[in-house]
Tab-separated table of C-alpha atoms in Angstrom:
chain	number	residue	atom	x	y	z
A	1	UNK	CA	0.000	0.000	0.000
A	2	UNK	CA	1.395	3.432	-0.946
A	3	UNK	CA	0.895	6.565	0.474
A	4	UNK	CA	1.247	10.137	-0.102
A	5	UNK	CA	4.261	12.132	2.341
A	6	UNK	CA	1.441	14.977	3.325
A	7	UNK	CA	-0.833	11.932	4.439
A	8	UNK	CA	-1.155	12.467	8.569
A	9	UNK	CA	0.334	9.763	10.440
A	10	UNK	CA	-2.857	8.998	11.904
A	11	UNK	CA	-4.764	8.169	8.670
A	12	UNK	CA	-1.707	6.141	7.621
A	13	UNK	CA	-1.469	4.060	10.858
A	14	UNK	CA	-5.528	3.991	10.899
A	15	UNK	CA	-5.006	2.388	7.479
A	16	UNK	CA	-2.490	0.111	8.735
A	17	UNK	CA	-4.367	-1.085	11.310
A	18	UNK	CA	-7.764	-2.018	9.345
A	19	UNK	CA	-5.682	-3.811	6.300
A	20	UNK	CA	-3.731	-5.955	9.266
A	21	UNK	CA	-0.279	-4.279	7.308
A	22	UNK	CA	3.436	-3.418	9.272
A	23	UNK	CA	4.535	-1.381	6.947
A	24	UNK	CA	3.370	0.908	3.958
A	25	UNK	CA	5.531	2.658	1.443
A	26	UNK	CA	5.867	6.663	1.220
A	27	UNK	CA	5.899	8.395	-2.016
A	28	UNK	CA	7.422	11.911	-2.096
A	29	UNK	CA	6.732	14.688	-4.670
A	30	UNK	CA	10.473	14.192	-5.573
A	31	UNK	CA	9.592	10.662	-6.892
A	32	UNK	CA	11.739	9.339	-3.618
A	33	UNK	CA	10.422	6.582	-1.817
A	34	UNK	CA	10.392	5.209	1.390
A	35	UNK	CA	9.560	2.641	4.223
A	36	UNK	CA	6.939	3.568	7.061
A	37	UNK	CA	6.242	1.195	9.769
A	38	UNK	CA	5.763	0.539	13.631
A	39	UNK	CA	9.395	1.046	14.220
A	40	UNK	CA	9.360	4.538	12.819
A	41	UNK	CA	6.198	5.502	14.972
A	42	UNK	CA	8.576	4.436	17.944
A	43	UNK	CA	11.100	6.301	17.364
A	44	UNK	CA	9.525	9.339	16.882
A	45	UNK	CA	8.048	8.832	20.250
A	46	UNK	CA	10.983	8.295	22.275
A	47	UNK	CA	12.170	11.154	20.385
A	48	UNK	CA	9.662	13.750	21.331
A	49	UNK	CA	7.881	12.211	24.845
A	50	UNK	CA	10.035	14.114	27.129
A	51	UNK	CA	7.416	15.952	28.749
A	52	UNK	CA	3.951	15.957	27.908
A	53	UNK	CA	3.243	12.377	26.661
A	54	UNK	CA	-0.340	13.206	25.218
A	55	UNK	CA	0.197	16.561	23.439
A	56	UNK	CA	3.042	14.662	22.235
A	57	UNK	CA	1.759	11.927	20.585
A	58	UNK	CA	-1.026	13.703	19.465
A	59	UNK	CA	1.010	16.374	17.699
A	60	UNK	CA	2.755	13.018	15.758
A	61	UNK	CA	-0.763	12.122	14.825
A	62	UNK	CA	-1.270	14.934	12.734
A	63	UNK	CA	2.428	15.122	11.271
A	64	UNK	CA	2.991	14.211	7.587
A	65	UNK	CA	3.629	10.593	7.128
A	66	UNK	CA	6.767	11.679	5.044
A	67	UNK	CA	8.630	13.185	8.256
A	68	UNK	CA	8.283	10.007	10.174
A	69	UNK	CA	9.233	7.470	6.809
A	70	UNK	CA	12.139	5.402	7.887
A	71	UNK	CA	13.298	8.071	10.457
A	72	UNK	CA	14.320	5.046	12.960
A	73	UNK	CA	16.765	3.367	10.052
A	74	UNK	CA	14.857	0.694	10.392
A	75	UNK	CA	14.674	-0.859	6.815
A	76	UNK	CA	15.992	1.601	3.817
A	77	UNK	CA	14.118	1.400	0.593
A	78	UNK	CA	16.530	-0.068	-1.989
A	79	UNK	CA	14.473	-0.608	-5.383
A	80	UNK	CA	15.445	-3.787	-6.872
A	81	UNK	CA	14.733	-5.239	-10.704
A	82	UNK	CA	12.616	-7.697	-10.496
A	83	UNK	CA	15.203	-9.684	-12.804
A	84	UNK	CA	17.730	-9.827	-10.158
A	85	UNK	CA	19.466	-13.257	-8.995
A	86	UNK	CA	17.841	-14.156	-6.125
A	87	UNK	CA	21.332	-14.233	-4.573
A	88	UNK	CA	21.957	-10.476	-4.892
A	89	UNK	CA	18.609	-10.180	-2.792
A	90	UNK	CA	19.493	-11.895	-0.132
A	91	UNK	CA	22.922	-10.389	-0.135
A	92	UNK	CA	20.647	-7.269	0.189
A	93	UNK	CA	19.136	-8.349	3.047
A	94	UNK	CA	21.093	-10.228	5.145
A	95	UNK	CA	24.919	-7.602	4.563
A	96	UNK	CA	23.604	-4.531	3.173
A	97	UNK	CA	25.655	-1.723	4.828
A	98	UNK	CA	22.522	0.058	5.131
A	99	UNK	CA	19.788	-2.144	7.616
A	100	UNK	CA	17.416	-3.497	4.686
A	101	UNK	CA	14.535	-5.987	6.349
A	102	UNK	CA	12.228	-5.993	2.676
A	103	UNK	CA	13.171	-5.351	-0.748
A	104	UNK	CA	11.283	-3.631	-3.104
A	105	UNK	CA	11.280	-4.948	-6.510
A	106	UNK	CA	10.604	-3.148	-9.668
A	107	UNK	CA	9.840	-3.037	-12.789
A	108	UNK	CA	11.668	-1.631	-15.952
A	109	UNK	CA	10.062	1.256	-15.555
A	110	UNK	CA	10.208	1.666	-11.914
A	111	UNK	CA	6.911	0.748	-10.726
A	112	UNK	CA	6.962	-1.462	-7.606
A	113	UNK	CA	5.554	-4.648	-8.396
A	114	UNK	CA	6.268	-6.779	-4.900
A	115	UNK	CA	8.352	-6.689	-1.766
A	116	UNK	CA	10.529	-9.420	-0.775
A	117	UNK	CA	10.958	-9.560	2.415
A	118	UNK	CA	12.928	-11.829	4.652
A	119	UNK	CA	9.786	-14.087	5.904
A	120	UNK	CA	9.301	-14.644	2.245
A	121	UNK	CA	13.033	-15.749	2.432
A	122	UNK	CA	12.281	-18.880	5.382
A	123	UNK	CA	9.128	-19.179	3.548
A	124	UNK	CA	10.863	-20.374	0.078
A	125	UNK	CA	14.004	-21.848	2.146
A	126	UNK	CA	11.168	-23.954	3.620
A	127	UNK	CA	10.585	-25.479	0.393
A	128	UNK	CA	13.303	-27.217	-0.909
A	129	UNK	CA	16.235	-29.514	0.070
A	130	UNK	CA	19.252	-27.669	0.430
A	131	UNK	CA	18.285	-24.616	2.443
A	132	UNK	CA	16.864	-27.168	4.614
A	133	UNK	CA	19.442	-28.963	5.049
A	134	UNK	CA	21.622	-25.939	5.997
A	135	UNK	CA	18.876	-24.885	8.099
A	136	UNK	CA	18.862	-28.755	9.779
A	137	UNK	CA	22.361	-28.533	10.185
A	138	UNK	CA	23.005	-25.317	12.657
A	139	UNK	CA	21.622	-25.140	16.104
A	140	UNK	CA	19.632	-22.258	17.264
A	141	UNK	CA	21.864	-21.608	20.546
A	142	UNK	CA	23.660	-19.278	18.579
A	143	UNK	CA	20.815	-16.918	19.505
A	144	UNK	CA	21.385	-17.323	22.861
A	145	UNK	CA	21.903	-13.904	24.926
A	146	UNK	CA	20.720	-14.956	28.355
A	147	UNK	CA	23.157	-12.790	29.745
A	148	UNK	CA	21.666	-9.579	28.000
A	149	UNK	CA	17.771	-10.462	27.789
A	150	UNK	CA	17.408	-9.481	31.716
A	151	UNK	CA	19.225	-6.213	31.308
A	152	UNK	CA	19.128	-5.389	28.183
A	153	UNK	CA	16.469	-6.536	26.124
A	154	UNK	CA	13.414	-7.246	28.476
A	155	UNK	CA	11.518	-4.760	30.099
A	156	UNK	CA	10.181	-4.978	34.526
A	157	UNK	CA	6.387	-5.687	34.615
A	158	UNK	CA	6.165	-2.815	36.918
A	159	UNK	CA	8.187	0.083	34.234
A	160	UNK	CA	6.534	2.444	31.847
A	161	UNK	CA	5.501	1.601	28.269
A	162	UNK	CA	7.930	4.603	27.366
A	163	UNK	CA	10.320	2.436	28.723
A	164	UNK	CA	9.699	-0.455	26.920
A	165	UNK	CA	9.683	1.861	23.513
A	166	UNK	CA	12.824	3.173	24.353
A	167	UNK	CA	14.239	-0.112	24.759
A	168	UNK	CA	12.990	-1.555	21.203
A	169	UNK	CA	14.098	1.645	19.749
A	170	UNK	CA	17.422	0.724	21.182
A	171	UNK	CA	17.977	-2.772	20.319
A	172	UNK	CA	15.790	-2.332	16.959
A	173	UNK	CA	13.421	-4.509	18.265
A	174	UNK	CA	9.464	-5.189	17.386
A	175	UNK	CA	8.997	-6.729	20.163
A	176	UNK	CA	9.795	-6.624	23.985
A	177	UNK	CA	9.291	-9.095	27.013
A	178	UNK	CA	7.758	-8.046	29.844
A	179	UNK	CA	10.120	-9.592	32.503
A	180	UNK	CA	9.801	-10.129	36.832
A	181	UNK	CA	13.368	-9.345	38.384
A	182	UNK	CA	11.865	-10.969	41.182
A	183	UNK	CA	11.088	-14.737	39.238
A	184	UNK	CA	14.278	-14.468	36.573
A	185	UNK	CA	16.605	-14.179	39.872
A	186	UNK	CA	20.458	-14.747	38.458
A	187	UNK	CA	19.897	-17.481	36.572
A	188	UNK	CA	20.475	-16.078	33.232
A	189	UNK	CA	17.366	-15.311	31.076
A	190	UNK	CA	14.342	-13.859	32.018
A	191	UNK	CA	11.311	-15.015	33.133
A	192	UNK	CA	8.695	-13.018	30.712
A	193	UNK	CA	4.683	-12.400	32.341
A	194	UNK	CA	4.147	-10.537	28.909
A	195	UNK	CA	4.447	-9.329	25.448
A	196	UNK	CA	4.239	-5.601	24.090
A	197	UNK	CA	5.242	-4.773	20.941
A	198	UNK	CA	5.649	-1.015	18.664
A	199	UNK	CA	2.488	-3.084	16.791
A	200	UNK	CA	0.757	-1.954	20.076
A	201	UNK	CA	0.686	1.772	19.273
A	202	UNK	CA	-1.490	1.131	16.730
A	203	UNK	CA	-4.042	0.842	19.561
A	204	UNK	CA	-2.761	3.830	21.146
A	205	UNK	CA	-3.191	5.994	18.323
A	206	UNK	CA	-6.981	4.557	17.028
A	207	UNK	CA	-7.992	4.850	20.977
A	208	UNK	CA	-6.760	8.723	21.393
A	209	UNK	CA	-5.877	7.324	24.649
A	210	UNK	CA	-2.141	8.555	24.664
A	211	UNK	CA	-1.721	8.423	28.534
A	212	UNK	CA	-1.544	4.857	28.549
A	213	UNK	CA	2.143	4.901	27.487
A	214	UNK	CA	2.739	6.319	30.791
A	215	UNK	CA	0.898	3.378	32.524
A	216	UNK	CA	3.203	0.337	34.038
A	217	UNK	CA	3.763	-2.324	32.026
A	218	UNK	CA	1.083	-4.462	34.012
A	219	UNK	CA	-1.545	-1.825	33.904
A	220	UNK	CA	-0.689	-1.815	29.638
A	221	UNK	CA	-1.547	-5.338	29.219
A	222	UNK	CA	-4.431	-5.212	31.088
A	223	UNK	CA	-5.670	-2.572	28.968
A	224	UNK	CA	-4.741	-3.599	25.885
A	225	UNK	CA	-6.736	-6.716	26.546
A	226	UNK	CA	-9.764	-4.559	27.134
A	227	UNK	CA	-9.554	-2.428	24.145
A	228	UNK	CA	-9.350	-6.193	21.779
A	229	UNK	CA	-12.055	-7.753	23.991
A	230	UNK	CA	-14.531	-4.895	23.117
A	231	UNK	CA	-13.373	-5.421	18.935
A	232	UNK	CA	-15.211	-9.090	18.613
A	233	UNK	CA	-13.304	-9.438	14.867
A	234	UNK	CA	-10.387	-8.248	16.398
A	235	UNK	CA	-10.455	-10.100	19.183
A	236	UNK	CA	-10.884	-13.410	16.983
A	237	UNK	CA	-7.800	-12.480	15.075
A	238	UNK	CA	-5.648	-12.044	17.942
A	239	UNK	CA	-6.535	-15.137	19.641
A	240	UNK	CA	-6.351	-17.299	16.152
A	241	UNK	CA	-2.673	-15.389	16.167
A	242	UNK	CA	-2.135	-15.593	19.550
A	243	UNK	CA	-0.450	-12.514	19.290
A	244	UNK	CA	-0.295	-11.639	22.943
A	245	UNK	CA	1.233	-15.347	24.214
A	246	UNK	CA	4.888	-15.741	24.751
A	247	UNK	CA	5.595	-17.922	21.540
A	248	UNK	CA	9.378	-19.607	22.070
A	249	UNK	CA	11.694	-22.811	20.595
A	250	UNK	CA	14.309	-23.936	22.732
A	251	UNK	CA	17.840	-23.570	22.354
A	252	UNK	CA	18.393	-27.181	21.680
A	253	UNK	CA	16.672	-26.809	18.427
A	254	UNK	CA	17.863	-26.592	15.305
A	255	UNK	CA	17.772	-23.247	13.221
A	256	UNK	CA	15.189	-25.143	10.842
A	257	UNK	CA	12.407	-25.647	13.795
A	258	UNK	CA	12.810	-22.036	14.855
A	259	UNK	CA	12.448	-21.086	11.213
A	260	UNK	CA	9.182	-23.135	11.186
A	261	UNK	CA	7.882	-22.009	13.976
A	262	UNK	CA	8.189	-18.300	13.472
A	263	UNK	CA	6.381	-19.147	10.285
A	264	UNK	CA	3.835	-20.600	11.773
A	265	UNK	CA	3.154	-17.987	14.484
A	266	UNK	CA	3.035	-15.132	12.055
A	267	UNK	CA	5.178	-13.023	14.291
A	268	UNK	CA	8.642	-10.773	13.386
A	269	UNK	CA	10.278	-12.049	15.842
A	270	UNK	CA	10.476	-15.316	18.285
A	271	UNK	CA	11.241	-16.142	21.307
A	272	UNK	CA	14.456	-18.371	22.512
A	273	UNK	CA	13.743	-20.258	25.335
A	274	UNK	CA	15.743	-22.594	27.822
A	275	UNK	CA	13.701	-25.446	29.727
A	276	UNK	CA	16.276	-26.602	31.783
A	277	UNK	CA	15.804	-22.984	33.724
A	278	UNK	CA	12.180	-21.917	32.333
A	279	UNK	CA	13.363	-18.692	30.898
A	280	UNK	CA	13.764	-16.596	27.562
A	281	UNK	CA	17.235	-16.734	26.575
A	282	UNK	CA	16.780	-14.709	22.973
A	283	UNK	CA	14.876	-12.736	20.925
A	284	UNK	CA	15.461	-14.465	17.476
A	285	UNK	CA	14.001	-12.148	13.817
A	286	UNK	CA	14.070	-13.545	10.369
A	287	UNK	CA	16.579	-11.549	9.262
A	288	UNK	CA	18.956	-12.801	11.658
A	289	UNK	CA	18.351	-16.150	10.406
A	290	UNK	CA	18.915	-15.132	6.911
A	291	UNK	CA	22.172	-13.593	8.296
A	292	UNK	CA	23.439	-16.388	9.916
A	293	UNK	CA	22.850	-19.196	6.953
A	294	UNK	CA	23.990	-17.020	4.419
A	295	UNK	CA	27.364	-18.048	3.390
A	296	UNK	CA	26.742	-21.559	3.716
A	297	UNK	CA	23.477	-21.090	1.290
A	298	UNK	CA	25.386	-19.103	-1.377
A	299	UNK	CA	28.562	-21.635	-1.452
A	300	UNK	CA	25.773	-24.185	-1.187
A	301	UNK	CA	23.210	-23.224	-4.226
A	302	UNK	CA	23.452	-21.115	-7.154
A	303	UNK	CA	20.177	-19.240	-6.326
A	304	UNK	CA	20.532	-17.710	-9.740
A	305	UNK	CA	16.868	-17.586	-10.323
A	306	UNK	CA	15.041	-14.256	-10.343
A	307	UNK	CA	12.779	-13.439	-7.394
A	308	UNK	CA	9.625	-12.549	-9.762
A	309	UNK	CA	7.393	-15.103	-10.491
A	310	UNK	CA	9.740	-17.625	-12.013
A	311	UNK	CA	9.929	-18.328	-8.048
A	312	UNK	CA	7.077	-20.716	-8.193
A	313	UNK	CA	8.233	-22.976	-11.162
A	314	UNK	CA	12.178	-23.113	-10.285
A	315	UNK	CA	13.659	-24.844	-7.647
A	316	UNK	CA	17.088	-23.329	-5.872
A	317	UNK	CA	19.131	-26.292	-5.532
């Protein structure tokens, strides 16, 4: 979905919310285009909530889309032909000296035809033998940060959603456990009594209720929960998603069950878990899949093939 950059923010993440989309692309008068999503809305946030956290947010809401697109370096808009290897496109992706999470692919004449992102990456890898197999072959404890998830990339139950914002803006993360000091103890890990995510201020925005973001983390949930139990279709969605639930693999798995699982769950990001001390250990993204296979899948497979639709009759072995 493309929008204008003198579209508000509002309408844009109002839009966002009603088509179910994370990100929408920005078309300036200059004929320069760019990524908005969740991540942007964040940062802007953190940015300006200083003070005042509704005047704040509510002055955002009304700002051109075009001032917010890709202002957290989240994922930079690199138009791709749609007749380029598929190699080149992961290359993109996963060592890009700019951050690049989706590529945009175009046509000869510059219109955008599809974005490839790199969910659509595990979703082809999925399909055939030798991505597999490379997939099979590494273990997913190479995601393990147990020693930074407490500290670093969780956020206490009884903190601020600002907090947790300012945390995901940090790390560049979608998503952010809601941890207890109290139950995680010095273990390693963190035991997590919730999820909130940047997807969340989509709800924020659509409720006018920007005071929230000052609530605790506890009070949040509890709210958010409300606002979805009032939406019946919404509140369908959710649970069929169950996009609130702490969704993990454990470390013992291989990079291939993680990859199938974050699939399956629909999410941007996964959890890494550790039985043997019932905690999250990692936050685990699709990207950083992509980033840690790739090597062995290009000395591995020519992935010559174009990512257009010559996808779905060509195999990459």
């Amino acid at each position: 979905m493309v929008f204008l950059e003198d579209d508000s923010v509002s309408k844009v993440v109002h839009s966002m919310n009603v088509n179910h989309l994370r990100w929408v692309v920005v078309q300036f008068r200059s004929g320069r285009r760019e990524f908005f999503d969740y991540m942007d809305l964040c940062h802007e946030i953190v940015k300006r909530c200083r003070g005042h956290v509704d005047a704040s947010v509510k002055e955002i809401g009304r700002m051109k889309v075009g001032a917010l697109a890709n202002c957290s370096g989240y994922s930079t808009f690199v138009p791709t032909s749609v007749m380029t290897p598929l190699s080149k496109v992961l290359q993109l992706l996963g060592e890009g000296e700019a951050p690049v999470h989706r590529v945009p692919l175009v046509d000869a004449a510059g219109e955008l035809t599809r974005v490839f992102s790199c969910i659509d990456f595990l979703d082809l890898a999925l399909r055939f033998d030798t991505p597999t197999a490379v997939l099979k072959s590494r273990e997913a404890s190479t995601f393990d940060r147990r020693n930074a998830v407490l500290q670093a990339l969780s956020v206490p139950h009884d903190q601020t959603v600002l907090h947790a914002l300012r945390i995901m803006d940090a790390e560049k993360l979608t998503i952010c456990p809601a941890s207890s000091k109290e139950l995680s103890g010095d273990m390693g890990g963190a035991v997590a009594v919730g999820v909130v995510a940047v997807a969340d201020l989509k709800l924020v925005l659509e409720t006018e209720q920007y005071h929230v973001l000052e609530f605790s983390i506890d009070d949040f949930l509890a709210w958010r929960n409300n606002v979805v139990a009032v939406d019946s279709a919404k509140l369908v969605r959710q649970r069929s998603l169950r996009r609130f639930n702490v969704v993990s693999v454990d470390h013992h798995e291989t990079l291939h069950v993680l990859a199938k699982r974050l699939l399956a769950s629909k999410l941007q990001r996964i959890f890494l878990s550790s039985h043997e001390i019932a905690r999250i250990v990692g936050i685990v993204s699709s990207r950083e899949i992509l980033m840690e296979v790739l090597d062995q899948l290009l000395q591995a497979s020519t992935l010559n093939l174009r990512v257009d639709g010559s996808l779905r009759t060509r195999t990459i072995e």
